[in-house]
Amino acid sequence: MADYRQMWADLDMDLATHDLLCDALPVAFGDVYLSQENRPSGMDYFNFVVSEIHGVRPAELIEHQKKGGKVFGTFCVYVPDEIIFAAGGIAAGLCGGSQFWVPAGEQVLPRSICPLVKASVGARLSRTCPFFRIADMYIGETTCDGKKKAWEILAQDVPIHVMDLPQMKRDKDIKAWEEEIRALLAKVEELTGNKVTAASLADSIKLINQKRQALNRLYSSRKSAPVPISGKDALLAIQIAFYDDPGRFTSMTNALCDELDKRIEAGEGVFPADAPRIMITGTPMAIPNWKLHHIVETSGAAIVVEESCTGTRYFENAVDESGTTIDEQIQALAARYMKTNCACFTPNPGRVQDILRLAEEYRVDGVIDYNLQFCGLYSTESYLVQQALKEANIPVLHIETDYSEQDGEQIKTRIEAFLELIGK
Ligand code: BJ8
């Protein structure tokens, strides 16, 4: 990585502790990613983004701020980036995916909170992530109890606007979400000093839809056998989608997909055509959480789809682009975002339907139901997910884990037994 120490110092980061993270990440990335064979050359861009993870993009965000722009940190796929970009702001996903930040989070949170929340709070309070330092404002949401309470703690340190996400999907809930999007728009206008117009919102809706289309294309390529890209690489791309410049991300992902199309035509893949095809469903895997994918794919199976927020929930369903007034556009945004099926909704039959549909589309041989430890929403919904999969005769394995490496061997043993059971 180039030398960004002055930038980090200007962000008031804890440089000594941050050095430890900078030393550890390239080793982990080398072990997990660079050890793969026959990777598409289009992954070079994503490798570069990771190699400069705390440098290049943070520097761009700071450049934006120097020109008077604002940066908004987000934590959930229900927060509509379109509103932020329409006001000339930049949205950057902030979810913490590293064990490195968990101890700092545990200083202010109970241990029995999911690692994603602990790492996110820890990343801010330990001053060891430039993204968490740069954001002018965080946009929280009322999805789970851990997050709701975490916002109150973070609010002592950074301005936060919290969106009140309904937990049902009746017409009145969709209307309520429209109101929340309106309130976000007003907040973003206030902070940026820019007015959102129907034209600027139309542009940002297109911009984000194009990113969704590129991800859709990437995922569709994984329906082929042999699969032209590893699950690990697809996961990396989608993790980067949360904070990269959307236009650049779209063009780099489309370039990668052009290469994957050629691979498919040539029958070229990264796993043998008969390798077991696995779907991951459940809680998100924020960067650099590559733990489960690494274990599964070094056990000989290919992960071909993730029904998660670092997966299909992030890009499925486009926003209707036909609206010509801000009111119509906000309605279209609310309608699209409320199609996402997170376990924080009740009832949530759409998620089970999505899982069964994706299992068919991606021709999966088995499903791993992945649960971040202490996420009560997903672990409780797991009963219905497993029941539906069993009824459909699709083998399923429930794995509950955190970000630490301690249970790696035990998980590997369970996955190997599961793959044996699948019998491929
Ligand atoms: S839409 S999955 S990004 S809330 S894993 S923090 S739910 S205790 S991340 Fe999520 Fe939005 Fe839902 Fe997706 Fe809480 Fe569970 Fe932790 Fe979670």
Short mmCIF file of C-alpha atoms and ligand atoms in Angstrom, two decimals:
data_model
loop_
_atom_site.label_atom_id
_atom_site.label_comp_id
_atom_site.label_asym_id
_atom_site.label_seq_id
_atom_site.Cartn_x
_atom_site.Cartn_y
_atom_site.Cartn_z
CA MET A 1 0.00 0.00 0.00
CA ALA A 2 1.20 3.52 -0.75
CA ASP A 3 1.99 5.78 2.20
CA TYR A 4 -1.20 7.22 3.68
CA ARG A 5 0.10 7.86 7.19
CA GLN A 6 -0.41 11.60 7.01
CA MET A 7 -4.00 11.12 5.86
CA TRP A 8 -4.65 8.69 8.73
CA ALA A 9 -3.01 11.04 11.22
CA ASP A 10 -5.19 13.90 9.94
CA LEU A 11 -8.20 11.66 10.59
CA ASP A 12 -7.04 11.35 14.21
CA MET A 13 -6.59 7.61 13.88
CA ASP A 14 -4.74 5.44 16.38
CA LEU A 15 -1.80 4.79 14.07
CA ALA A 16 0.00 2.22 16.22
CA THR A 17 -3.04 -0.04 16.53
CA HIS A 18 -3.98 0.56 12.91
CA ASP A 19 -0.50 -0.65 11.87
CA LEU A 20 -1.36 -4.04 13.38
CA LEU A 21 -4.44 -4.26 11.15
CA CYS A 22 -2.46 -3.16 8.11
CA ASP A 23 0.07 -5.92 8.82
CA ALA A 24 -2.56 -8.62 9.28
CA LEU A 25 -4.85 -7.95 6.32
CA PRO A 26 -2.45 -8.63 3.43
CA VAL A 27 -1.49 -11.96 5.03
CA ALA A 28 -5.13 -12.98 5.41
CA PHE A 29 -5.93 -11.83 1.88
CA GLY A 30 -2.94 -13.71 0.47
CA ASP A 31 -3.93 -16.91 2.26
CA VAL A 32 -7.58 -16.75 1.30
CA TYR A 33 -7.54 -15.10 -2.12
CA LEU A 34 -4.18 -15.14 -3.81
CA SER A 35 -3.83 -18.86 -3.09
CA GLN A 36 -6.71 -19.60 -5.52
CA GLU A 37 -5.88 -20.95 -8.94
CA ASN A 38 -7.15 -19.83 -12.33
CA ARG A 39 -8.78 -16.64 -11.08
CA PRO A 40 -10.28 -14.34 -13.73
CA SER A 41 -7.90 -11.51 -14.57
CA GLY A 42 -10.83 -9.12 -14.01
CA MET A 43 -10.33 -9.76 -10.30
CA ASP A 44 -7.10 -7.72 -10.47
CA TYR A 45 -9.11 -4.55 -9.94
CA PHE A 46 -10.76 -5.95 -6.81
CA ASN A 47 -7.41 -7.23 -5.52
CA PHE A 48 -6.05 -3.74 -5.97
CA VAL A 49 -8.97 -2.18 -4.09
CA VAL A 50 -8.33 -4.53 -1.15
CA SER A 51 -4.57 -3.97 -1.25
CA GLU A 52 -5.30 -0.23 -0.89
CA ILE A 53 -8.38 -0.69 1.26
CA HIS A 54 -7.60 2.06 3.76
CA GLY A 55 -5.93 4.27 1.17
CA VAL A 56 -7.34 4.86 -2.28
CA ARG A 57 -11.07 5.10 -1.61
CA PRO A 58 -10.68 7.02 1.67
CA ALA A 59 -8.46 9.49 -0.21
CA GLU A 60 -11.20 9.94 -2.81
CA LEU A 61 -13.79 10.54 -0.10
CA ILE A 62 -11.56 13.15 1.53
CA GLU A 63 -11.06 14.81 -1.85
CA HIS A 64 -14.85 14.97 -2.18
CA GLN A 65 -15.06 16.60 1.26
CA LYS A 66 -12.38 19.13 0.36
CA LYS A 67 -14.63 20.26 -2.48
CA GLY A 68 -17.46 20.74 0.00
CA GLY A 69 -19.06 17.30 -0.47
CA LYS A 70 -20.40 15.11 2.34
CA VAL A 71 -19.96 11.42 3.07
CA PHE A 72 -22.65 9.27 4.66
CA GLY A 73 -21.87 5.96 6.35
CA THR A 74 -24.55 3.28 6.08
CA PHE A 75 -25.04 -0.12 7.70
CA CYS A 76 -27.98 -1.77 6.01
CA VAL A 77 -29.29 -2.52 2.53
CA TYR A 78 -32.60 -0.80 3.32
CA VAL A 79 -30.94 2.62 3.32
CA PRO A 80 -31.47 4.07 -0.18
CA ASP A 81 -28.12 5.24 -1.53
CA GLU A 82 -30.02 6.94 -4.36
CA ILE A 83 -31.13 9.77 -2.06
CA ILE A 84 -27.58 10.44 -0.90
CA PHE A 85 -26.06 10.51 -4.38
CA ALA A 86 -28.95 12.66 -5.66
CA ALA A 87 -27.89 15.36 -3.18
CA GLY A 88 -24.28 15.21 -4.35
CA GLY A 89 -23.27 13.14 -1.31
CA ILE A 90 -21.43 9.83 -1.29
CA ALA A 91 -22.76 6.75 0.52
CA ALA A 92 -20.23 4.28 1.92
CA GLY A 93 -21.16 0.99 3.57
CA LEU A 94 -19.54 0.80 6.99
CA CYS A 95 -20.41 -2.63 8.39
CA GLY A 96 -17.51 -4.11 10.33
CA GLY A 97 -16.47 -7.60 9.26
CA SER A 98 -13.24 -8.04 11.20
CA GLN A 99 -12.53 -9.71 14.52
CA PHE A 100 -9.88 -7.01 14.95
CA TRP A 101 -12.57 -4.50 16.01
CA VAL A 102 -14.63 -6.78 18.23
CA PRO A 103 -12.73 -6.24 21.54
CA ALA A 104 -13.13 -2.45 21.23
CA GLY A 105 -16.85 -2.97 20.65
CA GLU A 106 -17.06 -5.21 23.70
CA GLN A 107 -15.78 -2.38 25.86
CA VAL A 108 -19.12 -0.64 25.52
CA LEU A 109 -21.48 -3.43 24.40
CA PRO A 110 -22.45 -6.73 26.01
CA ARG A 111 -20.51 -9.70 24.66
CA SER A 112 -23.81 -11.31 23.68
CA ILE A 113 -24.32 -8.99 20.70
CA CYS A 114 -23.60 -10.08 17.15
CA PRO A 115 -20.03 -9.55 15.93
CA LEU A 116 -21.17 -7.29 13.12
CA VAL A 117 -22.51 -4.73 15.60
CA LYS A 118 -19.55 -5.12 17.96
CA ALA A 119 -17.04 -4.72 15.12
CA SER A 120 -18.87 -1.69 13.70
CA VAL A 121 -18.92 0.09 17.04
CA GLY A 122 -15.35 -1.02 17.74
CA ALA A 123 -14.10 0.29 14.39
CA ARG A 124 -15.40 3.74 15.22
CA LEU A 125 -14.39 3.92 18.86
CA SER A 126 -10.92 2.43 18.38
CA ARG A 127 -10.18 4.98 15.62
CA THR A 128 -8.66 2.29 13.41
CA CYS A 129 -10.75 2.52 10.24
CA PRO A 130 -10.55 5.59 7.98
CA PHE A 131 -14.06 5.03 6.56
CA PHE A 132 -15.56 5.22 10.04
CA ARG A 133 -13.57 8.41 10.67
CA ILE A 134 -14.36 10.13 7.37
CA ALA A 135 -18.16 9.85 7.34
CA ASP A 136 -19.80 13.18 8.18
CA MET A 137 -22.93 11.39 9.28
CA TYR A 138 -24.00 7.81 9.90
CA ILE A 139 -27.40 6.58 8.72
CA GLY A 140 -28.68 3.92 11.09
CA GLU A 141 -31.92 1.96 10.96
CA THR A 142 -34.19 0.11 13.33
CA THR A 143 -33.61 -3.44 12.11
CA CYS A 144 -32.45 -5.35 15.17
CA ASP A 145 -32.11 -4.55 18.86
CA GLY A 146 -28.31 -4.60 18.80
CA LYS A 147 -28.14 -1.99 16.07
CA LYS A 148 -30.85 0.18 17.60
CA LYS A 149 -28.95 0.47 20.87
CA ALA A 150 -25.58 0.77 19.15
CA TRP A 151 -26.75 3.96 17.41
CA GLU A 152 -27.34 5.57 20.79
CA ILE A 153 -23.77 4.82 21.84
CA LEU A 154 -22.28 5.93 18.53
CA ALA A 155 -24.37 9.11 18.62
CA GLN A 156 -22.16 10.31 21.46
CA ASP A 157 -19.27 10.35 19.00
CA VAL A 158 -20.70 11.05 15.53
CA PRO A 159 -23.91 12.55 14.09
CA ILE A 160 -26.45 9.83 13.33
CA HIS A 161 -29.75 9.88 11.53
CA VAL A 162 -31.83 6.77 12.22
CA MET A 163 -34.44 5.51 9.76
CA ASP A 164 -37.41 3.79 11.37
CA LEU A 165 -37.78 0.61 9.32
CA PRO A 166 -41.25 -0.92 9.58
CA GLN A 167 -41.24 -4.59 10.55
CA MET A 168 -44.30 -5.61 8.54
CA LYS A 169 -45.16 -5.14 4.88
CA ARG A 170 -48.72 -3.92 4.88
CA ASP A 171 -49.66 -0.96 2.66
CA LYS A 172 -49.43 1.38 5.64
CA ASP A 173 -45.89 0.12 6.34
CA ILE A 174 -44.79 0.84 2.79
CA LYS A 175 -46.31 4.33 3.17
CA ALA A 176 -44.42 4.72 6.44
CA TRP A 177 -41.17 3.79 4.68
CA GLU A 178 -41.91 6.44 2.06
CA GLU A 179 -42.12 8.95 4.90
CA GLU A 180 -38.79 7.75 6.27
CA ILE A 181 -37.21 8.17 2.84
CA ARG A 182 -38.64 11.70 2.71
CA ALA A 183 -37.14 12.43 6.13
CA LEU A 184 -33.77 11.07 4.96
CA LEU A 185 -33.96 13.30 1.90
CA ALA A 186 -34.58 16.35 4.09
CA LYS A 187 -31.68 15.41 6.39
CA VAL A 188 -29.31 14.83 3.49
CA GLU A 189 -30.34 18.13 1.87
CA GLU A 190 -29.72 19.91 5.15
CA LEU A 191 -26.23 18.48 5.61
CA THR A 192 -25.08 18.79 1.99
CA GLY A 193 -26.76 22.14 1.39
CA ASN A 194 -27.92 20.75 -1.97
CA LYS A 195 -31.48 20.39 -3.19
CA VAL A 196 -32.53 17.00 -4.55
CA THR A 197 -34.39 17.46 -7.83
CA ALA A 198 -36.41 14.99 -9.87
CA ALA A 199 -33.60 15.10 -12.44
CA SER A 200 -30.82 14.40 -9.92
CA LEU A 201 -32.84 11.63 -8.32
CA ALA A 202 -33.58 10.09 -11.73
CA ASP A 203 -29.82 10.06 -12.42
CA SER A 204 -28.95 8.41 -9.11
CA ILE A 205 -31.72 5.83 -9.51
CA LYS A 206 -30.19 4.91 -12.87
CA LEU A 207 -26.69 4.85 -11.42
CA ILE A 208 -27.59 2.42 -8.65
CA ASN A 209 -29.79 0.31 -10.93
CA GLN A 210 -26.80 -0.08 -13.25
CA LYS A 211 -24.74 -1.32 -10.34
CA ARG A 212 -27.50 -3.82 -9.53
CA GLN A 213 -27.59 -4.98 -13.14
CA ALA A 214 -23.83 -5.58 -13.15
CA LEU A 215 -24.09 -7.62 -9.94
CA ASN A 216 -27.03 -9.50 -11.38
CA ARG A 217 -24.88 -10.34 -14.38
CA LEU A 218 -22.03 -11.48 -12.14
CA TYR A 219 -24.38 -13.71 -10.18
CA SER A 220 -26.04 -15.10 -13.32
CA SER A 221 -22.64 -16.29 -14.54
CA ARG A 222 -22.50 -18.47 -11.44
CA LYS A 223 -25.50 -20.45 -12.66
CA SER A 224 -23.17 -22.18 -15.14
CA ALA A 225 -21.40 -25.47 -14.53
CA PRO A 226 -18.49 -25.42 -14.26
CA VAL A 227 -18.77 -22.17 -12.37
CA PRO A 228 -16.46 -19.54 -13.95
CA ILE A 229 -15.66 -17.68 -10.73
CA SER A 230 -15.25 -18.79 -7.15
CA GLY A 231 -17.75 -17.85 -4.47
CA LYS A 232 -14.93 -16.13 -2.63
CA ASP A 233 -14.23 -13.83 -5.57
CA ALA A 234 -17.91 -13.04 -6.11
CA LEU A 235 -18.23 -12.28 -2.40
CA LEU A 236 -15.24 -9.94 -2.56
CA ALA A 237 -16.77 -8.04 -5.47
CA ILE A 238 -20.05 -7.52 -3.67
CA GLN A 239 -18.33 -6.51 -0.43
CA ILE A 240 -16.45 -3.83 -2.37
CA ALA A 241 -19.71 -2.70 -4.03
CA PHE A 242 -20.76 -1.21 -0.71
CA TYR A 243 -18.12 1.50 -0.68
CA ASP A 244 -16.59 1.80 -4.14
CA ASP A 245 -17.52 4.55 -6.57
CA PRO A 246 -20.73 3.12 -8.11
CA GLY A 247 -19.98 4.07 -11.73
CA ARG A 248 -16.46 2.66 -11.63
CA PHE A 249 -17.61 -0.44 -9.79
CA THR A 250 -20.24 -1.07 -12.47
CA SER A 251 -17.78 -0.81 -15.33
CA MET A 252 -15.15 -3.00 -13.62
CA THR A 253 -17.77 -5.61 -12.77
CA ASN A 254 -19.11 -5.60 -16.32
CA ALA A 255 -15.55 -6.05 -17.61
CA LEU A 256 -15.18 -9.02 -15.26
CA CYS A 257 -18.48 -10.42 -16.55
CA ASP A 258 -17.31 -10.12 -20.19
CA GLU A 259 -14.41 -12.35 -19.23
CA LEU A 260 -16.70 -14.76 -17.39
CA ASP A 261 -18.95 -14.99 -20.47
CA LYS A 262 -15.94 -16.13 -22.49
CA ARG A 263 -15.07 -18.68 -19.84
CA ILE A 264 -18.61 -20.03 -19.92
CA GLU A 265 -18.50 -20.27 -23.71
CA ALA A 266 -15.23 -22.20 -23.48
CA GLY A 267 -16.57 -24.44 -20.70
CA GLU A 268 -13.82 -23.17 -18.41
CA GLY A 269 -14.35 -23.05 -14.65
CA VAL A 270 -12.60 -22.75 -11.32
CA PHE A 271 -14.05 -25.99 -9.94
CA PRO A 272 -14.75 -29.29 -11.70
CA ALA A 273 -18.20 -29.33 -13.35
CA ASP A 274 -19.38 -31.94 -10.87
CA ALA A 275 -18.23 -30.10 -7.72
CA PRO A 276 -21.03 -29.74 -5.15
CA ARG A 277 -22.90 -26.46 -5.63
CA ILE A 278 -23.67 -24.69 -2.37
CA MET A 279 -25.94 -21.78 -1.50
CA ILE A 280 -25.23 -19.67 1.59
CA THR A 281 -28.25 -18.12 3.21
CA GLY A 282 -28.46 -15.94 6.29
CA THR A 283 -26.62 -13.04 7.86
CA PRO A 284 -24.32 -10.74 5.87
CA MET A 285 -20.55 -11.13 5.54
CA ALA A 286 -19.01 -7.68 5.72
CA ILE A 287 -15.46 -7.27 4.44
CA PRO A 288 -13.06 -8.93 5.44
CA ASN A 289 -15.27 -11.78 6.62
CA TRP A 290 -14.31 -14.55 4.20
CA LYS A 291 -14.23 -17.30 6.79
CA LEU A 292 -17.05 -19.59 5.69
CA HIS A 293 -16.41 -19.24 1.95
CA HIS A 294 -12.79 -20.14 2.47
CA ILE A 295 -13.61 -23.24 4.49
CA VAL A 296 -16.27 -24.44 2.04
CA GLU A 297 -14.24 -23.84 -1.09
CA THR A 298 -11.06 -25.39 0.28
CA SER A 299 -13.20 -28.45 1.07
CA GLY A 300 -13.91 -28.96 -2.63
CA ALA A 301 -17.35 -27.39 -3.01
CA ALA A 302 -18.28 -24.27 -4.99
CA ILE A 303 -20.42 -21.55 -3.47
CA VAL A 304 -22.65 -20.45 -6.32
CA VAL A 305 -25.02 -17.98 -4.64
CA GLU A 306 -25.53 -16.08 -1.38
CA GLU A 307 -29.07 -15.27 -0.25
CA SER A 308 -27.86 -12.52 2.05
CA CYS A 309 -27.30 -8.79 2.19
CA THR A 310 -23.82 -9.39 0.81
CA GLY A 311 -25.57 -11.33 -1.95
CA THR A 312 -28.89 -11.32 -3.75
CA ARG A 313 -30.69 -9.11 -1.22
CA TYR A 314 -28.35 -6.28 -2.19
CA PHE A 315 -29.07 -6.20 -5.90
CA GLU A 316 -32.30 -8.02 -6.73
CA ASN A 317 -35.25 -5.82 -7.81
CA ALA A 318 -34.55 -2.61 -9.70
CA VAL A 319 -36.15 0.71 -8.82
CA ASP A 320 -38.83 1.68 -11.35
CA GLU A 321 -37.25 4.48 -13.42
CA SER A 322 -40.47 5.86 -14.89
CA GLY A 323 -41.25 8.36 -12.09
CA THR A 324 -40.95 12.01 -13.14
CA THR A 325 -41.68 13.74 -9.83
CA ILE A 326 -39.91 13.35 -6.50
CA ASP A 327 -43.13 11.92 -5.04
CA GLU A 328 -43.31 9.20 -7.70
CA GLN A 329 -39.62 8.46 -7.34
CA ILE A 330 -39.89 8.11 -3.57
CA GLN A 331 -42.83 5.76 -4.02
CA ALA A 332 -40.75 3.70 -6.43
CA LEU A 333 -37.85 3.63 -3.98
CA ALA A 334 -40.07 2.57 -1.08
CA ALA A 335 -41.68 -0.15 -3.21
CA ARG A 336 -38.29 -1.54 -4.27
CA TYR A 337 -36.64 -1.47 -0.86
CA MET A 338 -39.62 -3.07 0.84
CA LYS A 339 -39.27 -6.04 -1.51
CA THR A 340 -36.07 -6.99 0.33
CA ASN A 341 -36.68 -9.85 2.73
CA CYS A 342 -34.71 -9.45 5.97
CA ALA A 343 -35.51 -11.58 8.99
CA CYS A 344 -36.40 -8.42 10.91
CA PHE A 345 -39.83 -8.55 9.18
CA THR A 346 -42.76 -10.56 10.42
CA PRO A 347 -44.09 -12.56 8.79
CA ASN A 348 -41.29 -13.02 6.27
CA PRO A 349 -42.44 -15.73 3.85
CA GLY A 350 -40.72 -13.94 0.95
CA ARG A 351 -37.30 -14.96 2.23
CA VAL A 352 -38.17 -18.65 2.25
CA GLN A 353 -39.62 -18.28 -1.26
CA ASP A 354 -36.43 -16.53 -2.39
CA ILE A 355 -34.29 -19.33 -0.99
CA LEU A 356 -36.30 -22.02 -2.77
CA ARG A 357 -36.31 -20.04 -6.02
CA LEU A 358 -32.56 -19.41 -5.89
CA ALA A 359 -31.89 -23.06 -5.07
CA GLU A 360 -33.58 -23.97 -8.32
CA GLU A 361 -32.11 -21.17 -10.44
CA TYR A 362 -28.56 -21.90 -9.31
CA ARG A 363 -29.09 -25.68 -9.26
CA VAL A 364 -27.71 -26.02 -5.75
CA ASP A 365 -26.95 -29.38 -4.15
CA GLY A 366 -27.12 -28.08 -0.60
CA VAL A 367 -27.65 -24.98 1.51
CA ILE A 368 -25.59 -23.67 4.40
CA ASP A 369 -27.74 -21.58 6.70
CA TYR A 370 -25.17 -19.14 8.07
CA ASN A 371 -25.82 -17.34 11.30
CA LEU A 372 -23.68 -14.76 12.99
CA GLN A 373 -23.57 -15.65 16.65
CA PHE A 374 -26.18 -13.85 18.76
CA CYS A 375 -28.28 -12.76 15.78
CA GLY A 376 -31.63 -13.79 17.23
CA LEU A 377 -33.56 -12.79 14.12
CA TYR A 378 -31.83 -15.12 11.71
CA SER A 379 -31.29 -17.95 14.17
CA THR A 380 -35.00 -17.95 15.01
CA GLU A 381 -36.08 -17.74 11.38
CA SER A 382 -33.75 -20.66 10.72
CA TYR A 383 -36.45 -23.08 11.90
CA LEU A 384 -38.77 -22.11 9.04
CA VAL A 385 -35.92 -21.95 6.53
CA GLN A 386 -34.71 -25.44 7.40
CA GLN A 387 -38.24 -26.82 7.44
CA ALA A 388 -38.93 -25.50 3.91
CA LEU A 389 -35.63 -26.82 2.57
CA LYS A 390 -36.21 -30.24 4.08
CA GLU A 391 -39.69 -30.36 2.54
CA ALA A 392 -38.10 -29.54 -0.81
CA ASN A 393 -35.54 -32.32 -0.26
CA ILE A 394 -32.63 -29.88 -0.29
CA PRO A 395 -29.91 -30.78 2.24
CA VAL A 396 -29.27 -28.00 4.74
CA LEU A 397 -26.60 -27.37 7.36
CA HIS A 398 -26.96 -24.67 10.02
CA ILE A 399 -23.71 -23.00 11.06
CA GLU A 400 -23.55 -20.43 13.82
CA THR A 401 -20.24 -18.67 14.23
CA ASP A 402 -18.46 -15.38 14.88
CA TYR A 403 -15.46 -13.67 13.30
CA SER A 404 -12.79 -15.52 15.27
CA GLU A 405 -10.82 -18.40 13.78
CA GLN A 406 -11.17 -20.59 16.87
CA ASP A 407 -13.96 -22.81 15.53
CA GLY A 408 -12.49 -23.08 12.02
CA GLU A 409 -11.44 -26.71 12.31
CA GLN A 410 -14.75 -27.73 13.84
CA ILE A 411 -16.69 -26.00 11.06
CA LYS A 412 -14.49 -27.64 8.44
CA THR A 413 -15.24 -31.06 9.89
CA ARG A 414 -18.98 -30.37 9.82
CA ILE A 415 -18.84 -29.07 6.25
CA GLU A 416 -16.86 -32.08 5.06
CA ALA A 417 -19.45 -34.38 6.64
CA PHE A 418 -22.22 -32.35 4.96
CA LEU A 419 -20.55 -32.62 1.56
CA GLU A 420 -20.23 -36.35 2.05
CA LEU A 421 -23.93 -36.52 2.85
CA ILE A 422 -24.74 -34.59 -0.33
CA GLY A 423 -22.82 -37.38 -2.00
CA LYS A 424 -21.22 -35.58 -4.89
S1 BJ8 B 1 -31.38 -6.06 5.81
S2 BJ8 B 1 -29.55 -8.64 7.51
S3 BJ8 B 1 -28.07 -5.52 6.54
S4 BJ8 B 1 -30.46 -5.72 9.20
S5 BJ8 B 1 -26.60 -9.98 11.81
S6 BJ8 B 1 -26.73 -6.59 12.81
S7 BJ8 B 1 -29.73 -8.30 11.87
S8 BJ8 B 1 -28.03 -9.08 14.89
S9 BJ8 B 1 -27.07 -7.16 9.53
FE1 BJ8 B 1 -28.71 -6.78 8.37
FE2 BJ8 B 1 -30.09 -4.89 7.16
FE3 BJ8 B 1 -31.23 -7.21 7.76
FE4 BJ8 B 1 -29.45 -7.09 5.87
FE5 BJ8 B 1 -28.65 -7.38 13.59
FE6 BJ8 B 1 -28.52 -9.90 12.89
FE7 BJ8 B 1 -26.34 -8.65 13.57
FE8 BJ8 B 1 -27.61 -8.02 11.29
#
